[in-house]
């Protein structure tokens, strides 16, 4: 890891894969900035993280990426709306939960920069290519509806690298998850892929209404 100290309240950390993290203290000590939606179980002997929450994940995209199309994709498939006041000519921010956003931004190094968030390998025995690139995980309130929207758009995906696989809506409900990797504008009749970014779309609850065993979210 490479760490840069900008001032007393901000650290810039770059991990071995090039992902950049901005770690900052709350700008209002009297305001509770913590996200109380839940946390992963602690490993024995470890202490709770001092981090309050992840407020935003920014994904760089090519300068010719259709930002409005990305916004329509998240609204149509996942029911996640864009936040207009946070967007600009070069970025769009999607609401992903309580004070948490997913931002797509034109790459700061300019229009000639190659941007890839997928790394495919192919095996003739598998229907889908394996993706070795990054993926993001998220929870939705209605997994069946999300799967139906994704299937209708033709963007459901199975990564052969993982044992949990959902080739149908029934399997998605059994597994409490499904994957997608192609971001497509629902209004684009040609269904051209704007961006490849793997998503693991999860449900907090099983078919019988119980909390899924690995779900970190607190129960309402």
mmCIF file of C-alpha atoms in Angstrom:
data_model
loop_
_atom_site.group_PDB
_atom_site.id
_atom_site.type_symbol
_atom_site.label_atom_id
_atom_site.label_comp_id
_atom_site.label_asym_id
_atom_site.label_seq_id
_atom_site.Cartn_x
_atom_site.Cartn_y
_atom_site.Cartn_z
ATOM 1 C CA UNK A 1 0.000 0.000 0.000
ATOM 2 C CA UNK A 2 1.072 3.566 -0.720
ATOM 3 C CA UNK A 3 -0.078 6.201 1.767
ATOM 4 C CA UNK A 4 -0.066 9.950 1.277
ATOM 5 C CA UNK A 5 -0.869 12.375 4.114
ATOM 6 C CA UNK A 6 -2.513 15.496 2.707
ATOM 7 C CA UNK A 7 -3.430 17.118 6.009
ATOM 8 C CA UNK A 8 -4.579 16.259 9.524
ATOM 9 C CA UNK A 9 -7.971 15.026 8.305
ATOM 10 C CA UNK A 10 -7.271 13.325 4.956
ATOM 11 C CA UNK A 11 -5.226 10.304 3.857
ATOM 12 C CA UNK A 12 -4.892 9.055 0.296
ATOM 13 C CA UNK A 13 -4.211 5.320 0.130
ATOM 14 C CA UNK A 14 -3.476 3.293 -3.024
ATOM 15 C CA UNK A 15 -3.741 -0.483 -2.822
ATOM 16 C CA UNK A 16 -1.531 -2.924 -4.809
ATOM 17 C CA UNK A 17 -4.148 -3.047 -7.602
ATOM 18 C CA UNK A 18 -4.228 0.710 -8.079
ATOM 19 C CA UNK A 19 -7.502 1.417 -6.286
ATOM 20 C CA UNK A 20 -7.425 4.806 -4.593
ATOM 21 C CA UNK A 21 -9.055 5.449 -1.207
ATOM 22 C CA UNK A 22 -9.667 8.849 0.352
ATOM 23 C CA UNK A 23 -9.864 8.381 4.136
ATOM 24 C CA UNK A 24 -11.183 11.448 5.899
ATOM 25 C CA UNK A 25 -12.430 12.418 9.312
ATOM 26 C CA UNK A 26 -15.999 13.641 9.695
ATOM 27 C CA UNK A 27 -16.352 17.285 8.704
ATOM 28 C CA UNK A 28 -18.831 17.744 11.538
ATOM 29 C CA UNK A 29 -17.733 16.129 14.832
ATOM 30 C CA UNK A 30 -21.202 16.670 16.314
ATOM 31 C CA UNK A 31 -22.968 14.885 13.470
ATOM 32 C CA UNK A 32 -23.284 11.121 13.532
ATOM 33 C CA UNK A 33 -21.790 10.121 10.176
ATOM 34 C CA UNK A 34 -21.821 6.420 10.969
ATOM 35 C CA UNK A 35 -23.880 4.038 8.886
ATOM 36 C CA UNK A 36 -25.754 1.796 11.280
ATOM 37 C CA UNK A 37 -27.059 -0.616 8.645
ATOM 38 C CA UNK A 38 -24.775 -3.422 9.831
ATOM 39 C CA UNK A 39 -21.276 -4.892 9.586
ATOM 40 C CA UNK A 40 -19.522 -8.151 8.814
ATOM 41 C CA UNK A 41 -18.957 -10.412 11.858
ATOM 42 C CA UNK A 42 -15.661 -9.864 13.650
ATOM 43 C CA UNK A 43 -12.886 -12.419 13.388
ATOM 44 C CA UNK A 44 -11.916 -13.738 16.815
ATOM 45 C CA UNK A 45 -9.243 -11.558 18.340
ATOM 46 C CA UNK A 46 -9.891 -8.589 16.054
ATOM 47 C CA UNK A 47 -11.273 -5.208 17.103
ATOM 48 C CA UNK A 48 -14.082 -3.301 15.367
ATOM 49 C CA UNK A 49 -13.010 -0.957 12.574
ATOM 50 C CA UNK A 50 -12.846 2.738 13.393
ATOM 51 C CA UNK A 51 -14.254 3.517 9.979
ATOM 52 C CA UNK A 52 -17.772 4.952 10.049
ATOM 53 C CA UNK A 53 -18.873 3.994 6.554
ATOM 54 C CA UNK A 54 -18.043 3.947 2.839
ATOM 55 C CA UNK A 55 -19.810 7.045 1.513
ATOM 56 C CA UNK A 56 -18.972 6.704 -2.169
ATOM 57 C CA UNK A 57 -17.394 4.372 -4.684
ATOM 58 C CA UNK A 58 -16.199 6.149 -7.833
ATOM 59 C CA UNK A 59 -15.734 4.103 -11.002
ATOM 60 C CA UNK A 60 -13.811 5.703 -13.867
ATOM 61 C CA UNK A 61 -15.333 5.325 -17.332
ATOM 62 C CA UNK A 62 -14.247 6.266 -20.874
ATOM 63 C CA UNK A 63 -15.056 9.804 -21.990
ATOM 64 C CA UNK A 64 -17.508 8.531 -24.594
ATOM 65 C CA UNK A 65 -19.535 6.570 -22.015
ATOM 66 C CA UNK A 66 -23.255 7.339 -21.970
ATOM 67 C CA UNK A 67 -23.695 8.663 -18.429
ATOM 68 C CA UNK A 68 -27.441 9.199 -18.764
ATOM 69 C CA UNK A 69 -27.747 5.638 -20.071
ATOM 70 C CA UNK A 70 -25.880 4.370 -17.006
ATOM 71 C CA UNK A 71 -28.354 6.235 -14.816
ATOM 72 C CA UNK A 72 -31.309 4.742 -16.649
ATOM 73 C CA UNK A 73 -29.799 1.242 -16.266
ATOM 74 C CA UNK A 74 -29.592 1.478 -12.468
ATOM 75 C CA UNK A 75 -33.072 2.925 -12.175
ATOM 76 C CA UNK A 76 -34.609 0.357 -14.522
ATOM 77 C CA UNK A 77 -32.865 -2.799 -13.294
ATOM 78 C CA UNK A 78 -32.050 -2.131 -9.648
ATOM 79 C CA UNK A 79 -34.485 0.646 -8.718
ATOM 80 C CA UNK A 80 -31.551 2.898 -7.794
ATOM 81 C CA UNK A 81 -32.110 6.512 -8.909
ATOM 82 C CA UNK A 82 -29.512 9.063 -9.935
ATOM 83 C CA UNK A 83 -28.987 12.039 -7.624
ATOM 84 C CA UNK A 84 -29.148 15.027 -9.949
ATOM 85 C CA UNK A 85 -27.560 17.536 -7.573
ATOM 86 C CA UNK A 86 -24.426 15.369 -7.274
ATOM 87 C CA UNK A 87 -23.989 14.881 -11.029
ATOM 88 C CA UNK A 88 -22.084 16.982 -13.538
ATOM 89 C CA UNK A 89 -21.150 16.994 -17.218
ATOM 90 C CA UNK A 90 -18.448 14.449 -16.438
ATOM 91 C CA UNK A 91 -20.074 12.266 -13.766
ATOM 92 C CA UNK A 92 -23.277 10.722 -12.494
ATOM 93 C CA UNK A 93 -24.001 9.544 -8.944
ATOM 94 C CA UNK A 94 -26.405 6.724 -8.134
ATOM 95 C CA UNK A 95 -28.123 6.389 -4.752
ATOM 96 C CA UNK A 96 -27.172 2.997 -3.312
ATOM 97 C CA UNK A 97 -28.469 3.276 0.232
ATOM 98 C CA UNK A 98 -28.450 5.514 3.265
ATOM 99 C CA UNK A 99 -26.080 8.375 2.343
ATOM 100 C CA UNK A 100 -24.106 6.064 0.077
ATOM 101 C CA UNK A 101 -23.458 6.586 -3.622
ATOM 102 C CA UNK A 102 -21.953 4.854 -6.638
ATOM 103 C CA UNK A 103 -20.396 7.433 -8.960
ATOM 104 C CA UNK A 104 -19.357 7.001 -12.585
ATOM 105 C CA UNK A 105 -16.860 9.615 -13.689
ATOM 106 C CA UNK A 106 -14.927 10.244 -16.883
ATOM 107 C CA UNK A 107 -11.333 9.167 -16.312
ATOM 108 C CA UNK A 108 -9.313 12.166 -15.039
ATOM 109 C CA UNK A 109 -6.322 11.283 -17.241
ATOM 110 C CA UNK A 110 -8.227 12.253 -20.380
ATOM 111 C CA UNK A 111 -10.170 10.794 -23.316
ATOM 112 C CA UNK A 112 -7.302 8.666 -24.634
ATOM 113 C CA UNK A 113 -7.034 6.611 -21.440
ATOM 114 C CA UNK A 114 -7.980 2.956 -21.789
ATOM 115 C CA UNK A 115 -10.546 1.971 -19.150
ATOM 116 C CA UNK A 116 -11.366 -1.681 -18.411
ATOM 117 C CA UNK A 117 -13.065 -3.161 -15.366
ATOM 118 C CA UNK A 118 -13.286 -6.721 -16.656
ATOM 119 C CA UNK A 119 -10.773 -9.468 -17.416
ATOM 120 C CA UNK A 120 -12.354 -12.333 -19.320
ATOM 121 C CA UNK A 121 -11.076 -15.848 -19.881
ATOM 122 C CA UNK A 122 -12.974 -18.424 -21.904
ATOM 123 C CA UNK A 123 -13.657 -22.131 -21.524
ATOM 124 C CA UNK A 124 -15.726 -23.948 -24.136
ATOM 125 C CA UNK A 125 -17.487 -25.894 -21.374
ATOM 126 C CA UNK A 126 -18.963 -22.736 -19.833
ATOM 127 C CA UNK A 127 -21.829 -20.702 -21.218
ATOM 128 C CA UNK A 128 -20.312 -17.461 -19.883
ATOM 129 C CA UNK A 129 -16.705 -16.237 -19.729
ATOM 130 C CA UNK A 130 -14.980 -16.121 -16.356
ATOM 131 C CA UNK A 131 -14.345 -12.620 -15.118
ATOM 132 C CA UNK A 132 -11.150 -12.028 -13.128
ATOM 133 C CA UNK A 133 -11.736 -8.311 -12.733
ATOM 134 C CA UNK A 134 -13.291 -6.519 -9.759
ATOM 135 C CA UNK A 135 -16.929 -6.833 -8.773
ATOM 136 C CA UNK A 136 -19.232 -4.921 -6.479
ATOM 137 C CA UNK A 137 -21.855 -6.419 -4.177
ATOM 138 C CA UNK A 138 -25.157 -4.760 -3.338
ATOM 139 C CA UNK A 139 -28.500 -5.594 -1.759
ATOM 140 C CA UNK A 140 -31.932 -5.022 -3.264
ATOM 141 C CA UNK A 141 -35.341 -5.184 -1.582
ATOM 142 C CA UNK A 142 -36.952 -7.224 -4.377
ATOM 143 C CA UNK A 143 -34.572 -9.759 -5.884
ATOM 144 C CA UNK A 144 -37.178 -11.336 -8.160
ATOM 145 C CA UNK A 145 -38.115 -7.976 -9.697
ATOM 146 C CA UNK A 146 -34.455 -7.061 -10.219
ATOM 147 C CA UNK A 147 -33.761 -10.424 -11.868
ATOM 148 C CA UNK A 148 -36.761 -10.079 -14.154
ATOM 149 C CA UNK A 149 -35.666 -6.604 -15.233
ATOM 150 C CA UNK A 150 -32.109 -7.778 -15.845
ATOM 151 C CA UNK A 151 -33.271 -10.857 -17.769
ATOM 152 C CA UNK A 152 -35.604 -8.807 -19.951
ATOM 153 C CA UNK A 153 -32.705 -6.511 -20.801
ATOM 154 C CA UNK A 154 -30.500 -9.565 -21.434
ATOM 155 C CA UNK A 155 -27.799 -8.719 -18.915
ATOM 156 C CA UNK A 156 -27.939 -11.613 -16.428
ATOM 157 C CA UNK A 157 -24.517 -13.225 -16.012
ATOM 158 C CA UNK A 158 -22.944 -16.255 -14.365
ATOM 159 C CA UNK A 159 -19.278 -16.168 -13.393
ATOM 160 C CA UNK A 160 -17.956 -19.764 -13.611
ATOM 161 C CA UNK A 161 -15.263 -18.908 -11.055
ATOM 162 C CA UNK A 162 -17.820 -19.032 -8.233
ATOM 163 C CA UNK A 163 -19.828 -21.988 -6.923
ATOM 164 C CA UNK A 164 -23.018 -19.990 -6.381
ATOM 165 C CA UNK A 165 -24.581 -19.706 -9.833
ATOM 166 C CA UNK A 166 -28.012 -18.509 -10.907
ATOM 167 C CA UNK A 167 -29.017 -19.412 -14.453
ATOM 168 C CA UNK A 168 -32.713 -18.653 -13.811
ATOM 169 C CA UNK A 169 -34.979 -16.637 -11.542
ATOM 170 C CA UNK A 170 -35.708 -19.736 -9.452
ATOM 171 C CA UNK A 171 -32.011 -20.391 -8.931
ATOM 172 C CA UNK A 172 -31.483 -16.714 -8.078
ATOM 173 C CA UNK A 173 -34.145 -16.945 -5.366
ATOM 174 C CA UNK A 174 -32.607 -20.184 -4.071
ATOM 175 C CA UNK A 175 -29.106 -18.668 -4.009
ATOM 176 C CA UNK A 176 -30.321 -15.252 -2.755
ATOM 177 C CA UNK A 177 -28.231 -13.647 -5.500
ATOM 178 C CA UNK A 178 -27.518 -13.277 -9.181
ATOM 179 C CA UNK A 179 -24.889 -11.505 -11.224
ATOM 180 C CA UNK A 180 -24.801 -9.047 -14.086
ATOM 181 C CA UNK A 181 -21.855 -7.508 -15.863
ATOM 182 C CA UNK A 182 -23.103 -5.543 -18.879
ATOM 183 C CA UNK A 183 -24.375 -2.007 -18.293
ATOM 184 C CA UNK A 184 -26.768 -1.155 -21.121
ATOM 185 C CA UNK A 185 -29.068 1.811 -21.677
ATOM 186 C CA UNK A 186 -32.636 0.408 -21.539
ATOM 187 C CA UNK A 187 -33.610 2.925 -24.259
ATOM 188 C CA UNK A 188 -30.902 1.746 -26.662
ATOM 189 C CA UNK A 189 -32.547 -0.504 -29.248
ATOM 190 C CA UNK A 190 -29.119 -1.840 -30.287
ATOM 191 C CA UNK A 191 -28.287 -2.786 -26.685
ATOM 192 C CA UNK A 192 -24.678 -1.662 -26.976
ATOM 193 C CA UNK A 193 -22.645 -2.254 -23.820
ATOM 194 C CA UNK A 194 -21.652 1.024 -22.177
ATOM 195 C CA UNK A 195 -19.410 -0.616 -19.607
ATOM 196 C CA UNK A 196 -18.512 -4.052 -18.261
ATOM 197 C CA UNK A 197 -18.621 -4.059 -14.462
ATOM 198 C CA UNK A 198 -19.553 -7.195 -12.545
ATOM 199 C CA UNK A 199 -22.290 -6.870 -9.916
ATOM 200 C CA UNK A 200 -23.316 -9.435 -7.346
ATOM 201 C CA UNK A 201 -26.939 -8.526 -6.661
ATOM 202 C CA UNK A 202 -28.042 -9.958 -3.330
ATOM 203 C CA UNK A 203 -31.170 -10.444 -1.258
ATOM 204 C CA UNK A 204 -31.007 -10.017 2.492
ATOM 205 C CA UNK A 205 -33.638 -12.701 3.000
ATOM 206 C CA UNK A 206 -34.154 -16.299 1.939
ATOM 207 C CA UNK A 207 -37.297 -17.684 0.341
ATOM 208 C CA UNK A 208 -38.870 -18.339 3.754
ATOM 209 C CA UNK A 209 -38.213 -14.793 4.965
ATOM 210 C CA UNK A 210 -35.234 -15.550 7.184
ATOM 211 C CA UNK A 211 -32.101 -13.421 7.081
ATOM 212 C CA UNK A 212 -29.480 -14.889 4.746
ATOM 213 C CA UNK A 213 -26.589 -16.373 6.717
ATOM 214 C CA UNK A 214 -23.851 -14.068 5.386
ATOM 215 C CA UNK A 215 -25.912 -10.877 5.194
ATOM 216 C CA UNK A 216 -24.247 -8.158 7.352
ATOM 217 C CA UNK A 217 -27.275 -5.848 7.405
ATOM 218 C CA UNK A 218 -29.134 -5.231 10.646
ATOM 219 C CA UNK A 219 -32.730 -6.405 10.740
ATOM 220 C CA UNK A 220 -35.324 -3.619 10.785
#
